[in-house]
Amino acid sequence: MAPRLQSTQYLLILFCFFVFLSASLVAESTTLYYKWEVMSEIKSPDCFKKLTMTINGGSPGPTIYAHQGDNVIVELKNSLATENVAIHWHGIRQIGTPWSDGTEGVTQCPILPGETFKYQFVVDRVRAGPDGFVFDFFLIFSILEINLQAGTYLYHAHYGMQRQDGLYGSIVVWLPEGQLEPFSYDHDRNLILTDWYHKSSHEHATGLATPDPGFQWVGEPDSLLIQGRGRFNCSLLGSSSLASATCNTSSPQCVPYPLTVVPGQTYRLRVSSLTSLSALSFQIESHTMTVVEADGHYVEPFQVNNLFIYSGETYSVLIKADQDPSRNYWATTNVVSRPRTTPPGLAIFNYYPNQQRKLPPTTPPAGPAWNDVAPRLAQSHAIKARQGFIHPPPKIADKVIVLLNTQNTVKGRRRWSLNNVSFNMPHTPYLIALKHNLLHTFSQAKPPTGYDFKNYDIFNPAPNQEATESDAIFRLDFKSTVDIILQNANMMSPSSSDTHPWHLHGHDFWVLGYGEGKFDIYRDPSKYNLENPIMKNTVALHPYGWTALRFVADNPGVWAFHCHIDAHFFMGMGVVFEEGIDQVGNLPTSIMGCGESKRFLRP
Amino acid sequence: MAPRLQSTQYLLILFCFFVFLSASLVAESTTLYYKWEVMSEIKSPDCFKKLTMTINGGSPGPTIYAHQGDNVIVELKNSLATENVAIHWHGIRQIGTPWSDGTEGVTQCPILPGETFKYQFVVDRVRAGPDGFVFDFFLIFSILEINLQAGTYLYHAHYGMQRQDGLYGSIVVWLPEGQLEPFSYDHDRNLILTDWYHKSSHEHATGLATPDPGFQWVGEPDSLLIQGRGRFNCSLLGSSSLASATCNTSSPQCVPYPLTVVPGQTYRLRVSSLTSLSALSFQIESHTMTVVEADGHYVEPFQVNNLFIYSGETYSVLIKADQDPSRNYWATTNVVSRPRTTPPGLAIFNYYPNQQRKLPPTTPPAGPAWNDVAPRLAQSHAIKARQGFIHPPPKIADKVIVLLNTQNTVKGRRRWSLNNVSFNMPHTPYLIALKHNLLHTFSQAKPPTGYDFKNYDIFNPAPNQEATESDAIFRLDFKSTVDIILQNANMMSPSSSDTHPWHLHGHDFWVLGYGEGKFDIYRDPSKYNLENPIMKNTVALHPYGWTALRFVADNPGVWAFHCHIDAHFFMGMGVVFEEGIDQVGNLPTSIMGCGESKRFLRP
């Protein structure tokens, strides 16, 4: 009996410790309540009038500022006339709240006009549920394991191609009061970079979905925006009365965004990209940037003159305002990786007390050559976890999935495929279908985990006419460790390979390595960085190269993994993972009402 | 006992007669099954590229050809990316199927992208239900009462302002095989007239919903289409490369529509209007038209050179191809009632065997002066029920509702009001809310049935700052006879009064009279035409005038009554009637899933 009693005592002490820890963590968290209204408004962010989707009147929408562990509630009202919406909280893992991920077709039905949907999640932690300490007891283990994380995140529409109509914004998660970052700065600033099209997302979606010969590629963007402002050359429209009514270079909406700094001070600048298509370089004339954070994880600091950034990525860089304070400087963005026909994005790095609108006396920096892959690859390699903040990855994977990225024609439509399968979004969200056993709503096939490694020539256009489309998903063993090898290849036209930023919902992954050419399953894994790999939620797949990732499938839910280029995902460039569906709590009915979930209507 | 037995025998004979009649009627009806797909496509109906909503690739969509009493099933798939739809069957009374009326917010939730909705209704009769002859026995009485009716009907989007993006078409209902119309013709042809905007309905809706000073009126249409084809003057766009990529006068899509006729033959031309804004005149150079049908009812024939037609109206006219057969003639439409800045719609009245594209040697007829109300009023007065086909109206009304039509500013937004109340559509459809007692979803107030008759000056801008908005509805006593007096007035700018085509769902009404100036409740009813009034579903309210209607509230359901000008209804120019909601059968769950009907979700 005696040993048994001791064991119980031991457990009791442990239990009390966790209850205490749990209570202290819960005590620190705050609930932030937002009321947002999505509307359509005619805006001129680059001087050209376009129907823009706004949140509370703005594009970008309001920035969410929260402390690590805060509970965020966003009551989102859709005030569009005929169009639905859904908003994804990019980089927030939604642990315990997979139904709040905001991915239409995966985690929820779209939000109808006139309806209000409540997103509720913790930044970035398991939700402290109403089930009391027993629930919390288990929570604590998870919390310790998954690492609370302050950092820079995003939100944006995740339905059709609505993101490019302006529905996006930032989430800034600070450390709890009193805690310090491992680097110092005087001020915290935020910039979202985007590209901008004058055509509506409806027109783009229609052009992309039309079979050849009617297929219309979206083309290069009309302008680049920095924090929602850009500048289109209105004279390109000619001099008709229609042109002058549409484009107005003196609109206050398209004055370059001023980033005001006090001479001598150091700035943490959160730079993120939500471009629809473009890979970008970002630079501030005559200033060096020190990279310290990527996607919410601390980076072993390194300096850059040009920061390469891909859609869906976030970085923090430190900048010291140490140049001539009598003038302003250019902050610019340029397209890289694709031929540069879009003019640069221009903002003003404004030294106080110079006027915000005072143009710098110089020509904006030209940025790096668009087709020079080497410096971009070098930056990718340079990003490692910061010493003291390394989360070591599991040493081996339980499963390896190789995803060959190719452009194909499927049923007369241009598509992107993974291992020759192009993804179609079903109309009954997977989360509902899986939780409620509506398995007839999507293909129960197993998507291929590889391609013809031996014979496929990644340096030439895809010969495969056998590409298909499917809504089948990967079902992962709960808590298993999964490696993903993204393998790039040639597009349909010869000598071209795009850069694809891949984004994973519900997780951060370790970036184990990048390589050129075809991934060698026998040799390349030995080169993986298992020592200090950075964790991210979005990573670039470089032209003709491969990128290797590892993640642990420990977040019950259904999660999209896709190229963050709007048009590419729309054309099928994505997969979906299910893990631990049986661990998912009761789904809120607010996510239902579409597809087969309509069968739950019982008046 | 004996007399009683006789009575029973008599009843039995009567019963058998009805069973026989019922069987014979049912035997004649056919089920027509359509599969339609709503898509978005880039089209150039007037040479200018615009994102157009199509059905099975066309705008107009497919014409439904049916025989009186046929059962029509339309399986409508929404293949738009992010936008919902709903389609209204304009002029079809939906007796027994009020949930198939297709009016978003009134009779159904919108149809989501990816979903298929089944519209099912009889043209135009009570549905022959599965309840066998007992049900049919009662049906017969109704059928005899409500009059089966062949004629010309329409369908179109009834959600937001989608109709103007091209989602519309025709329904032609023929008499049963072997039955003859009371007029003769050799061929049956169909033309839908519309106006066309280059801006999307999204942009229009946004401009209309923006409070002053941002309010943007839709303005005059860019072109007029005849059977989906028109011609915009591309040179107005200037000569930029963007202009030439957008507008192409040599596109085959904007070749004038050819209406081919054989010399000497007589044509029944079904002419209908689904303009977004414009009142039109329609004419065929050198040809006279004999009006024989209006909105599915036979008209005492009269001749016109110009047919005035308002949005939502349908007419049949007889035309004899009796002119010089060696050439073609113009068929044209012109804007009337508003200053004419839109070029005429042009089609070719093509005498076989001349080439269809051969332009007539003449200048297109100019049409009547836009601001001459007299001939339009004269046409309205001329339309009477055809002798032998008169449905006499009830002699007196149980209820009179006077609706003063005014333009107002409500909460900083430009609106249209009825008796100072501007209509807002709720997000839980009334039919569901009323049937399932969700009465908190809309205002339970009683809308006003009149205005300040004595003091209100209809010839000057509305002085009333007290206008409000509401989603309250009129609840009518079942089977009661209701008179509606539409009273026109001055708009917000001085000396202007618009023409409003009012359309009633679920019923035909008798047009009792038209008048100029303010309706006099004491004197004007004595001038009503109770002898041979035409029945219609859409009628014009002329500038500064009044129009009096009568209908019997005998169709269980909830029905919209509104100005058929897209922008006017969007700005609040409508009311809703409920009648006999307790007689409505079980609602299909397919109409649910939005607003408060989501509470019926029970997984």
Coordinates of N, CA and C in Angstrom, one line a residue, chain B residues 269-362:
Chain B
L269 N -45.1 38.6 -82.5 CA -43.8 39.0 -81.8 C -44.1 39.2 -80.4
R270 N -43.4 38.4 -79.6 CA -43.5 38.6 -78.1 C -42.4 39.6 -77.7
V271 N -42.8 40.7 -77.3 CA -41.8 41.8 -77.0 C -41.9 42.0 -75.4
S272 N -40.8 41.8 -74.8 CA -40.8 42.1 -73.3 C -39.6 42.9 -72.9
S273 N -39.8 43.5 -71.8 CA -38.7 44.4 -71.3 C -38.2 44.0 -70.0
L274 N -36.9 43.9 -69.9 CA -36.2 43.7 -68.6 C -35.2 44.7 -68.3
T275 N -35.5 45.9 -68.8 CA -34.5 47.0 -68.5 C -34.2 47.1 -67.1
S276 N -33.0 47.6 -66.8 CA -32.7 47.9 -65.4 C -33.3 49.3 -65.0
L277 N -33.3 50.2 -65.9 CA -33.8 51.5 -65.6 C -34.8 52.1 -66.6
S278 N -34.5 51.8 -67.9 CA -35.2 52.6 -69.0 C -36.6 52.2 -69.3
A279 N -37.5 53.2 -69.5 CA -38.7 53.0 -70.2 C -38.4 53.1 -71.7
L280 N -39.0 52.2 -72.5 CA -38.6 52.2 -73.9 C -39.8 52.4 -74.8
S281 N -39.5 52.8 -76.0 CA -40.4 52.6 -77.1 C -39.8 51.6 -78.1
F282 N -40.6 50.8 -78.7 CA -40.1 49.8 -79.7 C -40.9 50.0 -81.0
Q283 N -40.2 50.0 -82.1 CA -40.8 50.2 -83.3 C -40.1 49.4 -84.4
I284 N -40.8 49.1 -85.5 CA -40.3 48.5 -86.6 C -40.6 49.4 -87.8
E285 N -39.5 49.9 -88.4 CA -39.7 50.8 -89.5 C -40.7 50.4 -90.5
S286 N -41.6 51.3 -90.8 CA -42.7 51.1 -91.9 C -43.7 50.0 -91.6
H287 N -43.7 49.4 -90.4 CA -44.6 48.4 -90.0 C -45.5 48.8 -88.8
T288 N -46.7 48.4 -88.9 CA -47.6 48.7 -87.8 C -47.8 47.4 -87.0
M289 N -48.0 47.6 -85.7 CA -48.1 46.5 -84.8 C -49.5 46.5 -84.2
T290 N -50.1 45.3 -84.1 CA -51.4 45.2 -83.4 C -51.2 44.5 -82.1
V291 N -51.5 45.2 -81.0 CA -51.3 44.6 -79.7 C -52.4 43.6 -79.4
V292 N -52.0 42.4 -79.0 CA -53.0 41.4 -78.8 C -52.9 40.7 -77.4
E293 N -51.7 40.9 -76.7 CA -51.5 40.3 -75.4 C -50.7 41.2 -74.5
A294 N -51.0 41.2 -73.3 CA -50.2 41.9 -72.3 C -50.1 41.1 -71.1
D295 N -48.9 40.8 -70.6 CA -48.6 40.0 -69.4 C -49.4 38.7 -69.3
G296 N -49.6 38.0 -70.4 CA -50.4 36.8 -70.3 C -51.9 36.9 -70.5
H297 N -52.4 38.1 -70.8 CA -53.8 38.3 -71.0 C -54.1 38.9 -72.3
Y298 N -55.2 38.4 -72.9 CA -55.6 38.9 -74.2 C -56.0 40.3 -74.2
V299 N -55.6 41.1 -75.1 CA -55.9 42.5 -75.2 C -56.9 42.7 -76.3
E300 N -57.9 43.6 -76.1 CA -58.8 44.0 -77.2 C -57.8 44.7 -78.2
P301 N -57.7 44.1 -79.4 CA -56.6 44.6 -80.3 C -56.7 46.1 -80.7
F302 N -55.5 46.6 -80.7 CA -55.4 48.0 -81.2 C -54.0 48.2 -81.8
Q303 N -53.9 49.1 -82.7 CA -52.7 49.3 -83.5 C -51.8 50.4 -82.9
V304 N -50.5 50.1 -83.0 CA -49.5 51.2 -82.6 C -48.4 51.2 -83.7
N305 N -47.7 52.3 -83.8 CA -46.5 52.4 -84.5 C -45.3 52.3 -83.6
N306 N -45.5 52.9 -82.4 CA -44.5 52.7 -81.3 C -45.1 52.0 -80.2
L307 N -44.5 50.9 -79.7 CA -45.0 50.2 -78.6 C -44.2 50.7 -77.4
F308 N -44.9 51.3 -76.4 CA -44.2 51.7 -75.2 C -44.2 50.6 -74.2
I309 N -43.0 50.3 -73.7 CA -42.9 49.1 -72.8 C -42.0 49.4 -71.6
Y310 N -42.5 49.0 -70.5 CA -41.8 49.3 -69.2 C -41.2 48.0 -68.6
S311 N -40.2 48.2 -67.9 CA -39.4 47.0 -67.3 C -40.4 46.1 -66.6
G312 N -40.4 44.8 -67.0 CA -41.2 43.8 -66.4 C -42.5 43.5 -67.2
E313 N -42.8 44.3 -68.2 CA -44.0 44.1 -69.0 C -43.6 43.1 -70.2
T314 N -44.7 42.4 -70.6 CA -44.6 41.6 -71.8 C -45.8 41.9 -72.7
Y315 N -45.6 41.9 -74.0 CA -46.7 42.1 -75.0 C -46.5 41.2 -76.1
S316 N -47.6 40.8 -76.7 CA -47.5 40.2 -78.0 C -48.1 41.2 -79.0
V317 N -47.4 41.3 -80.1 CA -48.0 42.2 -81.2 C -48.0 41.3 -82.5
L318 N -49.0 41.6 -83.3 CA -49.0 41.0 -84.6 C -48.4 41.9 -85.7
I319 N -47.5 41.4 -86.5 CA -46.9 42.2 -87.6 C -47.0 41.4 -88.9
K320 N -47.4 42.1 -89.9 CA -47.5 41.5 -91.2 C -46.3 41.9 -92.0
A321 N -45.5 41.0 -92.6 CA -44.3 41.3 -93.4 C -44.8 41.7 -94.7
D322 N -45.4 43.0 -94.8 CA -46.1 43.4 -96.0 C -45.4 44.5 -96.7
Q323 N -44.1 44.8 -96.4 CA -43.4 45.9 -97.1 C -42.5 45.3 -98.1
D324 N -41.7 46.2 -98.7 CA -40.8 45.9 -99.8 C -39.8 44.8 -99.4
P325 N -40.0 43.6 -100.0 CA -39.2 42.4 -99.5 C -37.8 42.4 -100.1
S326 N -37.4 43.5 -100.8 CA -36.1 43.5 -101.4 C -35.0 44.1 -100.5
R327 N -35.5 44.6 -99.3 CA -34.6 45.2 -98.4 C -34.9 44.8 -97.0
N328 N -34.0 45.1 -96.0 CA -34.3 44.9 -94.6 C -34.8 46.2 -94.0
Y329 N -35.3 46.1 -92.8 CA -35.8 47.3 -92.0 C -35.2 47.3 -90.7
W330 N -35.3 48.5 -90.1 CA -34.8 48.6 -88.7 C -35.9 48.2 -87.7
A331 N -35.5 47.5 -86.7 CA -36.3 47.4 -85.5 C -35.5 48.1 -84.4
T332 N -36.1 49.0 -83.7 CA -35.3 49.9 -82.8 C -36.0 50.0 -81.5
T333 N -35.2 50.4 -80.5 CA -35.7 50.8 -79.2 C -35.1 52.1 -78.8
N334 N -35.9 53.0 -78.1 CA -35.4 54.3 -77.7 C -35.8 54.5 -76.2
V335 N -35.0 55.2 -75.5 CA -35.3 55.5 -74.1 C -36.4 56.6 -74.2
V336 N -37.5 56.4 -73.4 CA -38.5 57.5 -73.2 C -38.6 57.7 -71.7
S337 N -39.2 58.9 -71.4 CA -39.5 59.3 -70.0 C -38.2 59.8 -69.2
R338 N -37.0 59.5 -69.7 CA -35.8 60.1 -69.2 C -35.0 60.7 -70.3
P339 N -34.3 61.8 -70.1 CA -33.5 62.4 -71.2 C -32.7 61.3 -71.9
R340 N -32.7 61.4 -73.2 CA -32.2 60.3 -74.0 C -30.7 60.5 -74.3
T341 N -29.8 59.9 -73.5 CA -28.4 60.0 -73.8 C -27.9 58.7 -74.3
T342 N -28.6 57.7 -74.2 CA -28.2 56.3 -74.6 C -28.6 56.2 -76.1
P343 N -27.7 55.7 -76.9 CA -28.0 55.5 -78.3 C -29.1 54.4 -78.5
P344 N -29.9 54.5 -79.6 CA -31.0 53.5 -79.7 C -30.5 52.1 -79.8
G345 N -31.3 51.1 -79.4 CA -31.0 49.7 -79.7 C -31.5 49.4 -81.1
L346 N -30.6 48.6 -81.8 CA -30.9 48.4 -83.2 C -30.9 46.9 -83.5
A347 N -32.0 46.4 -84.1 CA -32.0 45.0 -84.6 C -32.4 45.1 -86.1
I348 N -32.3 44.0 -86.8 CA -32.6 44.1 -88.2 C -33.9 43.2 -88.5
F349 N -34.9 43.8 -89.0 CA -36.1 43.1 -89.4 C -35.8 42.7 -90.9
N350 N -35.4 41.4 -90.9 CA -34.8 40.9 -92.1 C -35.8 40.1 -93.0
Y351 N -36.0 40.7 -94.2 CA -36.9 40.0 -95.1 C -36.1 38.9 -95.8
Y352 N -36.5 37.7 -95.6 CA -35.9 36.5 -96.3 C -36.2 36.7 -97.8
P353 N -35.2 36.4 -98.7 CA -33.9 35.9 -98.5 C -32.8 36.9 -98.4
N354 N -33.1 38.2 -98.1 CA -32.0 39.1 -97.9 C -31.0 38.6 -96.9
Q355 N -29.7 39.0 -97.0 CA -28.8 38.7 -96.0 C -29.1 39.2 -94.6
Q356 N -28.9 38.4 -93.6 CA -29.3 38.9 -92.2 C -28.5 40.1 -91.8
R357 N -27.3 40.2 -92.3 CA -26.4 41.4 -91.9 C -26.6 42.6 -92.7
K358 N -27.4 42.5 -93.8 CA -27.5 43.6 -94.7 C -28.2 44.8 -94.0
L359 N -27.5 45.9 -93.9 CA -28.1 47.0 -93.2 C -29.2 47.6 -94.0
P360 N -30.3 48.1 -93.4 CA -31.3 48.8 -94.1 C -30.7 50.1 -94.8
P361 N -31.3 50.5 -95.9 CA -30.7 51.6 -96.6 C -31.1 53.0 -95.9
T362 N -31.9 52.9 -94.9 CA -32.4 54.1 -94.3 C -31.8 54.4 -92.9

